[in-house]
XYZ file of C-alpha atoms in Angstrom:
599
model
C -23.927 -216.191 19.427
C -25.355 -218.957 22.107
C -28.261 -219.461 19.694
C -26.144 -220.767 16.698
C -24.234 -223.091 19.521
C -27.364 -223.989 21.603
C -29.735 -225.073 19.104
C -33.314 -225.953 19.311
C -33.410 -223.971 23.201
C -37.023 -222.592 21.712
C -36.041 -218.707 22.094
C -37.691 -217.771 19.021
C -41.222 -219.766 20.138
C -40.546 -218.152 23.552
C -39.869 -214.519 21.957
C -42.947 -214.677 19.828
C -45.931 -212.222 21.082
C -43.463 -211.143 23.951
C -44.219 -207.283 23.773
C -40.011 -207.444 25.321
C -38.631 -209.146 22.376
C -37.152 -206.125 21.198
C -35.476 -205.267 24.587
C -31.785 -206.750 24.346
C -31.514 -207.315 28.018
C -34.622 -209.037 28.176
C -33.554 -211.334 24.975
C -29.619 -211.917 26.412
C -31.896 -212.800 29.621
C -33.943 -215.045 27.633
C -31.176 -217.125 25.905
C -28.952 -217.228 28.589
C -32.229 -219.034 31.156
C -33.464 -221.459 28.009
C -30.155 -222.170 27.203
C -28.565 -223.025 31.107
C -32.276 -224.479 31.544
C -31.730 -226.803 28.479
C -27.984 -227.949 29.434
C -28.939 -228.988 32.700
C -31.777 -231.483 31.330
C -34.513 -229.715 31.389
C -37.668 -231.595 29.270
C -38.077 -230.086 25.981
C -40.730 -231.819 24.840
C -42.971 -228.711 24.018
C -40.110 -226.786 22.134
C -39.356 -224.820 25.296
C -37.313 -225.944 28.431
C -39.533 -227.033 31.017
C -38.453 -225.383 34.710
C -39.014 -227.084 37.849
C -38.404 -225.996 41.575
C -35.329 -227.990 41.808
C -33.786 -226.536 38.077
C -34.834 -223.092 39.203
C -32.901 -222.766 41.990
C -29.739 -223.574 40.864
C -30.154 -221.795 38.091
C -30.763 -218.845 39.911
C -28.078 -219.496 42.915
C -25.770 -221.627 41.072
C -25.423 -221.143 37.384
C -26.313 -217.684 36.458
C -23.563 -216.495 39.244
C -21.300 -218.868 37.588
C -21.508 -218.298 33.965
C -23.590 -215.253 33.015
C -22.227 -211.090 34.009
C -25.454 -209.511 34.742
C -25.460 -205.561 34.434
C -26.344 -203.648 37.553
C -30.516 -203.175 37.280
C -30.828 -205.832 34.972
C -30.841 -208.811 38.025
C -34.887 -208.849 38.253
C -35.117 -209.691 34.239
C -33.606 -212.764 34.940
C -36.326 -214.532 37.372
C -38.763 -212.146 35.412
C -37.595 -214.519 32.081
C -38.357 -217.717 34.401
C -41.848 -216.235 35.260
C -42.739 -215.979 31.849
C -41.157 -218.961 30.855
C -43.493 -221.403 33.265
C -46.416 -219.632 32.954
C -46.604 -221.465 29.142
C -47.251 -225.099 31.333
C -50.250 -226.152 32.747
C -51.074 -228.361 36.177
C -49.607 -225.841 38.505
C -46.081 -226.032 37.093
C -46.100 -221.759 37.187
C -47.403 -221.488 40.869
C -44.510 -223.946 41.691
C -42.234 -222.159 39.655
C -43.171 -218.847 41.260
C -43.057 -220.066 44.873
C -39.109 -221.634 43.826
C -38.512 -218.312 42.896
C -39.826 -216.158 45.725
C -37.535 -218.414 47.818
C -34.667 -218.202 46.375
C -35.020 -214.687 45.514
C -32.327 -213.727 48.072
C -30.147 -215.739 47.305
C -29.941 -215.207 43.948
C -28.884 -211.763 44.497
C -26.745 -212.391 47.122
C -24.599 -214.705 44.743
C -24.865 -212.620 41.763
C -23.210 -209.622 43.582
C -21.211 -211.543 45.842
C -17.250 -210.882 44.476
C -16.351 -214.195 46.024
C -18.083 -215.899 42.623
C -16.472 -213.951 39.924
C -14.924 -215.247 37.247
C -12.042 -213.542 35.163
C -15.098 -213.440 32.329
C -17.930 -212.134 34.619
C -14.893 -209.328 36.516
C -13.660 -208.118 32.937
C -17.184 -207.896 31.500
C -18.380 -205.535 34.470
C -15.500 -203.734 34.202
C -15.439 -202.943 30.599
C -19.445 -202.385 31.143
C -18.557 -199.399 33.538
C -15.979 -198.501 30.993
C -18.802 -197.618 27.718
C -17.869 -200.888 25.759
C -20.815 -202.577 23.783
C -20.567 -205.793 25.134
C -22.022 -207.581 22.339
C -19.050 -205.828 19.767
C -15.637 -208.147 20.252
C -13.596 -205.579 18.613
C -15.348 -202.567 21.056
C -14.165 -205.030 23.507
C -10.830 -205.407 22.751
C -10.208 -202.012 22.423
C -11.253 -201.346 25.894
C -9.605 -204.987 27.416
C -6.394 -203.021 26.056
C -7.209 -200.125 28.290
C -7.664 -201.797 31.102
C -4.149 -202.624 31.669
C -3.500 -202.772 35.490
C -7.325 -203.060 36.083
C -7.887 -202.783 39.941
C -9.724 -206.381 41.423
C -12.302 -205.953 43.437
C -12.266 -205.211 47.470
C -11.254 -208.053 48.922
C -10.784 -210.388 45.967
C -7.206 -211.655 45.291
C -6.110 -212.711 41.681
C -6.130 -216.722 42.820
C -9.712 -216.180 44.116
C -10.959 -215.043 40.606
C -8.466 -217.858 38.911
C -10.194 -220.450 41.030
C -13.399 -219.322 40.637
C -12.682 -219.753 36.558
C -11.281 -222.863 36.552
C -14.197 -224.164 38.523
C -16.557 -222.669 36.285
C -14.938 -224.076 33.046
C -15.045 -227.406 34.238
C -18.724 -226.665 35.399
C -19.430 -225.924 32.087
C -17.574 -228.584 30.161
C -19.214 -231.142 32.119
C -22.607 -229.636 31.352
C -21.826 -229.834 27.766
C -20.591 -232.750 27.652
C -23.629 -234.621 29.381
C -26.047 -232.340 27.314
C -24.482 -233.944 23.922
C -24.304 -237.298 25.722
C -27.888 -237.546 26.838
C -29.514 -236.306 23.422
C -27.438 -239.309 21.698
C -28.568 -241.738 23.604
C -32.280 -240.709 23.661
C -32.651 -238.252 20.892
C -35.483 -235.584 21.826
C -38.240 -234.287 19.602
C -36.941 -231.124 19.973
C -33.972 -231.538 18.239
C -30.037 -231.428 19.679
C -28.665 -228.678 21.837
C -25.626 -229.511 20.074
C -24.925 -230.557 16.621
C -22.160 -233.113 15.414
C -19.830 -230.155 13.995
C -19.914 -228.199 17.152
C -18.887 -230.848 19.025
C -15.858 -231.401 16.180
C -14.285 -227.949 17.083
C -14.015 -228.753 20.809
C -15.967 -228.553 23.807
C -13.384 -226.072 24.532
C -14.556 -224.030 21.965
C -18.257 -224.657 22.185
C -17.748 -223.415 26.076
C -15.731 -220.282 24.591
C -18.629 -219.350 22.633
C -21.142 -219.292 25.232
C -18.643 -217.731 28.097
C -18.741 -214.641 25.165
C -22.557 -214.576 24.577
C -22.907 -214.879 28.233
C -20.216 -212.333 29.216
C -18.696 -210.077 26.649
C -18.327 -210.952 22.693
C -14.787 -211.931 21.837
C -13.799 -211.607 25.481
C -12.138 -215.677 25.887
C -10.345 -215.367 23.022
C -8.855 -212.147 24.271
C -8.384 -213.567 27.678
C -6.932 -217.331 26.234
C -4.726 -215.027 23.703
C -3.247 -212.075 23.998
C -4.539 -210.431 27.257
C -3.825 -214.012 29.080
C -1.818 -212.107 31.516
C -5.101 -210.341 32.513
C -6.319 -213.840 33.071
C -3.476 -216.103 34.658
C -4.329 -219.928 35.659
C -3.312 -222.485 38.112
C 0.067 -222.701 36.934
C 0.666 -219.334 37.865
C -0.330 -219.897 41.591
C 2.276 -222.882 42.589
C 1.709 -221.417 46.510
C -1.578 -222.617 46.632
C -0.050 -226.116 47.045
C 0.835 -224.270 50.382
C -2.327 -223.001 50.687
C -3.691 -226.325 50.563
C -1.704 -227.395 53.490
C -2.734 -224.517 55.602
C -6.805 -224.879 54.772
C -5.753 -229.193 56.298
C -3.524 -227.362 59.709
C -6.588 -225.483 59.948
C -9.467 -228.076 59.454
C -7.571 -230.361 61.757
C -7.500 -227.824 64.750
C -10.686 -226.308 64.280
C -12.902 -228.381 62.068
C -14.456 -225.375 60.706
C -12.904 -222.357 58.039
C -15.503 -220.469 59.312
C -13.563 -220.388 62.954
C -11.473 -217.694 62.459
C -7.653 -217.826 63.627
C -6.582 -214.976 65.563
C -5.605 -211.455 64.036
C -1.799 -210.655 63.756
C -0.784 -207.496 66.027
C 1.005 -206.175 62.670
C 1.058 -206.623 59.529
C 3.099 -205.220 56.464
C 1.992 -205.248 53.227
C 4.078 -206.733 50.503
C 4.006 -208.527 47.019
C 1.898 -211.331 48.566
C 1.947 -213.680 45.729
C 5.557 -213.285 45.046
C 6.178 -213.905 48.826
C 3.943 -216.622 48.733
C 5.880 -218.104 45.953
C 8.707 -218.033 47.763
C 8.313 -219.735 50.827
C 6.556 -222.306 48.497
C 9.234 -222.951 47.227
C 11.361 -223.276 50.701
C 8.785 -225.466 51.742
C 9.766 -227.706 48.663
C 13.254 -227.802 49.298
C 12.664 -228.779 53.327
C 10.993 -231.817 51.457
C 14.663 -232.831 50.957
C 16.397 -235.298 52.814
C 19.080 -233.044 54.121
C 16.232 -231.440 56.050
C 14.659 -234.992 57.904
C 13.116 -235.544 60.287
C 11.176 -232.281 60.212
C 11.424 -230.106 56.228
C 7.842 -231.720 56.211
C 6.633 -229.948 59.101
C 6.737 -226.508 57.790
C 3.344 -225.692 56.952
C 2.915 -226.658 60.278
C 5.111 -224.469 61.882
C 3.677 -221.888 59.962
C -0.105 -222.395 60.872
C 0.638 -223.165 64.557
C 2.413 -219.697 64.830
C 0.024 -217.861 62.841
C -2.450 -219.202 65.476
C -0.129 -217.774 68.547
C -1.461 -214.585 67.027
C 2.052 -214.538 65.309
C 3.768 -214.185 69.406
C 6.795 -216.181 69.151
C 6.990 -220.187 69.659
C 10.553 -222.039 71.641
C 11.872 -224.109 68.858
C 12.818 -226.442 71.724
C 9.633 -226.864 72.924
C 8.705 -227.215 69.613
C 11.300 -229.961 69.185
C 10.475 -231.644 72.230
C 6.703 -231.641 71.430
C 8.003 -233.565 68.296
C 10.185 -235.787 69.984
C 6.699 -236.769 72.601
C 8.322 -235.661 75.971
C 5.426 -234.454 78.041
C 4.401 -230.421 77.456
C 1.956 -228.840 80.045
C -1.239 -227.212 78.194
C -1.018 -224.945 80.783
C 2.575 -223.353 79.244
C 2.163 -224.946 75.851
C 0.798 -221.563 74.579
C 2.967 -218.751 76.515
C 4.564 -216.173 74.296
C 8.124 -216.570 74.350
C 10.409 -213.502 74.843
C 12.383 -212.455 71.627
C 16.124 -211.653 71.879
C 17.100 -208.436 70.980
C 20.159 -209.561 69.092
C 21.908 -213.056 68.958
C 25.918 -212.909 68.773
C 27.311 -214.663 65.576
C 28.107 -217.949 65.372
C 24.855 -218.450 67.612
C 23.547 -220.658 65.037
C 26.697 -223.017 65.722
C 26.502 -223.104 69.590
C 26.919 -225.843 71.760
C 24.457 -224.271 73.613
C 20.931 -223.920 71.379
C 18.575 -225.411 73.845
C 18.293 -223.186 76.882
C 18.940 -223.675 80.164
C 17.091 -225.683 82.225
C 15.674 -223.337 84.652
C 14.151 -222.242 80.806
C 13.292 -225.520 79.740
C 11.157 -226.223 82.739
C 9.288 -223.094 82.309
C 9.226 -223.892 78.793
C 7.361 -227.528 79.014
C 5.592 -227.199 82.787
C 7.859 -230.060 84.058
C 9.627 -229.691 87.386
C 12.205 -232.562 87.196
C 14.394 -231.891 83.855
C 18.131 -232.476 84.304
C 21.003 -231.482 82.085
C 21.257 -234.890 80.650
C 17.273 -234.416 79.192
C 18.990 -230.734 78.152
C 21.883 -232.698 76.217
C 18.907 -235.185 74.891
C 16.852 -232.204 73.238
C 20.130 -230.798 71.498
C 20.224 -233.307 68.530
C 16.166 -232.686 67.503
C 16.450 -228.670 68.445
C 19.149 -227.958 66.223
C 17.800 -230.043 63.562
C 14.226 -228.000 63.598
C 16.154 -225.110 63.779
C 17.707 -225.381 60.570
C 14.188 -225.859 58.938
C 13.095 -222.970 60.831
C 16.495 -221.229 59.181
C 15.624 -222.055 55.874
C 12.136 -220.619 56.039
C 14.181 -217.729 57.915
C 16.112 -217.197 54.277
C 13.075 -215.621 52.677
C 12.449 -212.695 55.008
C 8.846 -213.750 55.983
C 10.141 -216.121 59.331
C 12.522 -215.236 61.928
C 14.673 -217.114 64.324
C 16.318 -215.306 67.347
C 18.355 -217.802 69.305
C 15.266 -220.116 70.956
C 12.663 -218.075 69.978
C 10.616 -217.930 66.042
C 8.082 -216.630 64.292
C 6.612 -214.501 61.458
C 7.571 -211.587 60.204
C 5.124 -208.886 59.854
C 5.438 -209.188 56.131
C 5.060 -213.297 56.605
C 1.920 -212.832 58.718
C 0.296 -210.575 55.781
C 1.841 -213.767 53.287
C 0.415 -216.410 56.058
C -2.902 -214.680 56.344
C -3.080 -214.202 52.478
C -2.636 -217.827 52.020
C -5.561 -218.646 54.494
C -7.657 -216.300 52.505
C -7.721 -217.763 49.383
C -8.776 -220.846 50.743
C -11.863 -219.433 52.708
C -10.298 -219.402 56.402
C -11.693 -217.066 58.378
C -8.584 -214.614 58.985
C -9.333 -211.463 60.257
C -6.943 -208.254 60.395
C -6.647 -206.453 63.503
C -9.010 -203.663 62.604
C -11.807 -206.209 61.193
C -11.833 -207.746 64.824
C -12.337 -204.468 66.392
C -15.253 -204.068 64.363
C -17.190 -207.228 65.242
C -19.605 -207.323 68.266
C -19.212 -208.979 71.246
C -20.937 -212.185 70.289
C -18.419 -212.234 67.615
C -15.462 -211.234 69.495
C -16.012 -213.695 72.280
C -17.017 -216.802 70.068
C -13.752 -216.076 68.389
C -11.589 -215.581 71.563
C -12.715 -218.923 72.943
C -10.937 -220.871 70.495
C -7.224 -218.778 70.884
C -4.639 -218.868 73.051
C -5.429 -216.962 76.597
C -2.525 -214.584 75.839
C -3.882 -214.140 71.910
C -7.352 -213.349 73.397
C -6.565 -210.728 76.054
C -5.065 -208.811 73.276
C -7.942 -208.756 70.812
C -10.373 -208.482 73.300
C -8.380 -205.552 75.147
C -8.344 -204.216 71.353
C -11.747 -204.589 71.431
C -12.864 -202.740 74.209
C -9.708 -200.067 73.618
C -11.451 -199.310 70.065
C -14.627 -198.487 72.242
C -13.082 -196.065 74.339
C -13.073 -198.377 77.546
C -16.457 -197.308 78.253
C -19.328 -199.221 80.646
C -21.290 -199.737 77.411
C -18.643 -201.863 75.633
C -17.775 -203.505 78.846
C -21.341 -204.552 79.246
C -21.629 -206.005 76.002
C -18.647 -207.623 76.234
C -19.792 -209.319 80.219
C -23.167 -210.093 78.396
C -21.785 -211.889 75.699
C -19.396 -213.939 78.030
C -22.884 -214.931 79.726
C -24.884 -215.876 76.298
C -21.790 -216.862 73.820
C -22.098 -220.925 73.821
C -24.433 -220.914 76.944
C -25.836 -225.014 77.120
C -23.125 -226.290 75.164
C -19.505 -227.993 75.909
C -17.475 -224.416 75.267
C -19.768 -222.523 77.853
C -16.841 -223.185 80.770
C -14.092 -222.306 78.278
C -16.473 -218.517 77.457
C -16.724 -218.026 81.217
C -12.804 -218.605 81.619
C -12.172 -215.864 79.209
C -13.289 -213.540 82.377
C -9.795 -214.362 83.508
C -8.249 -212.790 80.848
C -10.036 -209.664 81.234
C -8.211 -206.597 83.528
C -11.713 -206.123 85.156
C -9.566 -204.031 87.554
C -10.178 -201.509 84.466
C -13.476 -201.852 83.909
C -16.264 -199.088 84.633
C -17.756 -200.268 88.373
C -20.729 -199.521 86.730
C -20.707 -202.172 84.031
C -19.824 -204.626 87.165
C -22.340 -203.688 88.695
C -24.667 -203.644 86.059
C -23.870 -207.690 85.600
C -23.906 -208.574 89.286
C -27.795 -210.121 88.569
C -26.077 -212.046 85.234
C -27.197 -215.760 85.722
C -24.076 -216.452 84.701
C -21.322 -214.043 85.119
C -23.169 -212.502 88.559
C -20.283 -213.965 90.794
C -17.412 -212.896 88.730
C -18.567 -209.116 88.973
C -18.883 -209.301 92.532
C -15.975 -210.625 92.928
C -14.248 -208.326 90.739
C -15.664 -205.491 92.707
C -14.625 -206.588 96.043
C -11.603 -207.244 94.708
C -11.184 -203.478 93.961
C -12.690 -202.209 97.491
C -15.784 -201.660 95.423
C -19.627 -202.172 97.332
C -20.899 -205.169 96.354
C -24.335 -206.713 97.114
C -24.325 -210.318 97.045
C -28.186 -210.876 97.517
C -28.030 -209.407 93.684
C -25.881 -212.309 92.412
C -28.427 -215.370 91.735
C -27.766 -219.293 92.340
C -26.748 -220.280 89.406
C -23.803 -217.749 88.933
C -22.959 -218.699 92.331
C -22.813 -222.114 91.380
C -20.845 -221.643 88.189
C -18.445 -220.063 90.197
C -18.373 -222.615 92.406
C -17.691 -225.048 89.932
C -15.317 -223.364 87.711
C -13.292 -222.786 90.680
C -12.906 -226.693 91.371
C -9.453 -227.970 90.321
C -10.610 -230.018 87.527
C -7.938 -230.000 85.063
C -4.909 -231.875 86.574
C -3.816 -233.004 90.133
C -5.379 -235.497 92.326
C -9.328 -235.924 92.410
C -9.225 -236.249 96.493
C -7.793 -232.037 96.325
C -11.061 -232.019 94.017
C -13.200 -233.612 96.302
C -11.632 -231.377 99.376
C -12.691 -228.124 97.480
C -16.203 -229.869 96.586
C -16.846 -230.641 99.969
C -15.839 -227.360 101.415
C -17.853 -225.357 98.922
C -20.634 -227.424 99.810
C -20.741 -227.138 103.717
C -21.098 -223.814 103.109
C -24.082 -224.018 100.694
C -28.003 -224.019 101.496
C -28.791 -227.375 101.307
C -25.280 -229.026 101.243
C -24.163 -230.762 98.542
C -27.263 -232.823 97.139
C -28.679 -228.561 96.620
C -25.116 -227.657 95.049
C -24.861 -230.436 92.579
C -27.956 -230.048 91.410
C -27.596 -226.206 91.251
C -24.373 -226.772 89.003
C -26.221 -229.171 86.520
C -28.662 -226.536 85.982
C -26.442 -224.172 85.159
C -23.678 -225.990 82.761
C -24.990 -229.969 82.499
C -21.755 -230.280 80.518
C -19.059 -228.707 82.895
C -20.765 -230.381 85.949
C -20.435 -233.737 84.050
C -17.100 -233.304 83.196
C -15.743 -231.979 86.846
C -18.166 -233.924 88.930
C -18.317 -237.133 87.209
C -14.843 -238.388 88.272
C -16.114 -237.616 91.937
C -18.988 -240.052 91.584
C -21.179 -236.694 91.824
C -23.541 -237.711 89.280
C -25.368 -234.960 88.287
């Protein structure tokens, strides 16, 4: 029991006159507040722990979600038990306890039903719960751990989710008890210790054992430490995560952000994922090898940046020249590259992997390649090709002549892997199911040829109709609007087949202060009456500008297009610049700037 391990936590003094002190939720809610209360510091001075704002809250959105399994009806004793607990101080300390509550109300329940914060304790104690077992009987519990063999994990939840959660949550707690013991040596309270000398003999281990039990199910660490461990399994039995690891850094480094998500896969099959996982960690560990220089330690890297094609094939030799610095248009760098059907054996051994140059310049956006850069690129292509082989060996990466990739069974692997460290990697059918905020915040981040699919997906899933386009052309308009990726939202228009879309839903857009332009052209562009007078300035100046050639090529072809746009505009140029700044300050910075156009 957490009462003969947490001493002196005042549960009797608190229990006293309570008209719920014979209500066993109530009570396990009672020692499981004093007691996290008292570990975290809490003043004890008046035989009770003393709550404040700051305690309160992470009790209730940190530690209970952590530590303690909370039955399903039972989550209002909990800040019910605080209540009670601060009304016994004086000076306001209950108003300010109340108010901490009410605010974190929400968030306390969030967490406690959230799966993402289960441990293998709090999981196997709601589980046996639903089963009948008395949680507070070890042997009813072990009986019913036994029947749980093959126990399903909750939607969504992967084993090395709950396994991290838990070995977070032990070192949470060992730290806890470890300061609590520290801190009442060195300035012994009134109260007495939480934890006595021979407690602290057996083991924090053990003194965290016995409270995981009281505060989950009787008896149910030693099951999970002992026998049952395979219910249970620890870091060791993850080594992928290592990969994992290295994916969550690919990711962080593009994006910034796990809450970005990287594109969906177009299929994906579903296999053993953590045996697959284990096994490309382990080809990742033997590209660490020196046989495999200059590039085995590239291949989470490989993996990520095809995963974030949307799984569409990458060139190995543009790979390898991207490597080796030679100069790769962003214009080309993220084409889909076509998959042979079959490569003849001994393909692996030709003389010939790069391809030809007509290929290669297609490949990298540069005009002037010769067959001596071709004979250059041989020596780096084959040597990132047998990395990419290697990775090929487990089934989960292919390599067809120049082209690689994942496997539909590696994409479930590589999207697996991503999960369990929080990424943001949506399935095909989750990103039909967002809105069009969603869908378009997402697309702006993907490769053009990655987000005409999802967002042809998107409206597909909606039956093509002038609603979902609508939605879709609003959110293009409202998505990132006054910030530095409002140019990159409007560009997605270009990867939209508005020659598809419902006139009406064109029409329907044509007074958009943003988008206005790009449905009138798109109807014209289709034969389709168009009213201009509906299209306001702004959209016409965001056309305007997003139409300048700001990206590569001389600034006087810039300033040629500028100046032609603007003999044609109401007020010449002075009227146009300052109609583009108020449109997209950013974007008219960017493209105008270099034309000493300052906006």
């Amino acid at each position: 029991m957490a009462e003969t391990v947490l001493t002196n936590t005042g549960l009797d003094s608190f229990l006293d006159g309570a008209p719920e002190r014979r209500d066993p939720v109530f009570v396990r809610a009672a020692e499981a507040v004093l007691g996290l209360l008292a570990l975290r510091g809490a003043d004890r001075e008046s035989g009770v722990p003393e709550p404040t704002p700051g305690l309160v809250r992470q009790l209730l959105v940190e530690d209970l979600p952590t530590f303690v399994y909370v039955p399903p009806g039972a989550l209002a004793v909990y800040p019910a038990v605080v209540g009670r607990l601060a009304a016994r101080f004086d000076g306001g300390r209950g108003e300010q306890v109340a108010v901490a509550v009410r605010e974190a109300a929400a968030d306390f329940e969030r967490a406690m039903t959230d799966p993402g914060n289960l441990t293998w304790h709090r999981w196997y104690a709601s589980l046996l719960r639903s089963c009948g077992a008395d949680l507070a009987d070890p042997e009813d519990v072990r009986r019913r751990l036994a029947a749980l063999d093959g126990a399903p994990l909750p939607h969504g939840v992967h084993r090395a989710d709950l396994m991290g959660r838990t070995a977070l949550a032990d070192v949470l707690l060992a730290e806890a008890l470890t300061r609590a013991y520290v801190r009442d040596a060195e300035a012994p309270p009134a109260a007495g210790p939480l934890l006595t000398d021979h407690a602290v003999a057996t083991g924090i281990g053990h003194v965290a054992a016995a409270l995981q039990d009281r505060w989950t199910a009787a008896g149910l660490a030693e099951q999970l430490a002992g026998p049952y461990a395979r219910f249970a399994p620890g870091p060791d039995d993850f080594p992928h995560l290592v990969l994992a690891d290295a994916l969550l850094d690919e990711h962080l480094d593009h994006y910034g952000d796990i809450t970005v998500p990287v594109p969906p896969p177009p299929a994906i099959e579903e296999g053993p994922v953590e045996e697959d996982a284990n096994a490309l960690i382990t080809a990742v560990e033997e590209l660490s090898e020196e046989e495999f220089e200059p590039y085995g330690g590239e291949a989470p890297h490989l993996l990520y940046v095809v995963y974030r094609r949307g799984c569409s094939a990458e060139s190995v030799a543009r790979k390898a020249a991207e490597y080796e610095d030679w100069a790769v248009d962003p214009a080309v760098e993220d084409l889909p590259v076509p998959v042979p059907a079959a490569v003849p054996d001994g393909a692996f051994e030709s003389p010939h992997l790069v391809p030809l140059v007509t290929e290669l310049v297609r490949l990298l956006g540069t005009a002037d390649l010769t067959e001596t850069d071709r004979a250059r690129l041989e020596g780096p292509t084959r040597d990132l090709a047998a990395v990419l082989d290697r990775l090929a060996a487990t089934g989960l990466v292919f390599r067809s002549g120049d082209a690689f990739g994942l496997t539909p069974r590696g994409a479930g692997v590589v999207r697996y892997l991503l999960g369990v460290r929080g990424i943001a990697a949506p399935d095909a059918a989750e990103a039909r199911a967002w809105s069009a905020s969603e869908a378009v915040a997402a697309a702006v981040g993907w490769p053009t040829c990655v987000a005409s699919r999802v967002l042809a997906d998107w409206l597909h899933a909606r039956g093509d109709t002038a609603d979902a386009w609508s939605q879709l052309l609003a959110a293009l308009g409202t998505v990132h609007a006054g910030t530095t990726d409002a140019a990159a939202t409007r560009a997605l228009l270009a990867v939209l087949d508005t020659a598809e879309a419902p006139p009406e839903a064109l029409r329907g857009a044509l007074r958009d202060p943003v988008i206005g332009a790009y449905a009138h052209q798109a109807l014209r562009a289709r034969g389709e009456p168009s009213d201009l007078i509906q299209v306001g300035i702004s959209a016409r100046a965001l056309f305007v500008l997003d139409a300048l050639p700001a990206k590569k090529g001389p600034l006087e072809s810039r300033r040629a297009a500028f100046d032609a746009a603007a003999a044609a505009w109401p007020g010449g140029s002075a009227a146009l610049v300052r109609a583009m700044r108020a449109a997209d300050r950013h974007e008219a910075e960017r493209v105008l700037g270099p034309l000493g156009l300052a906006p």
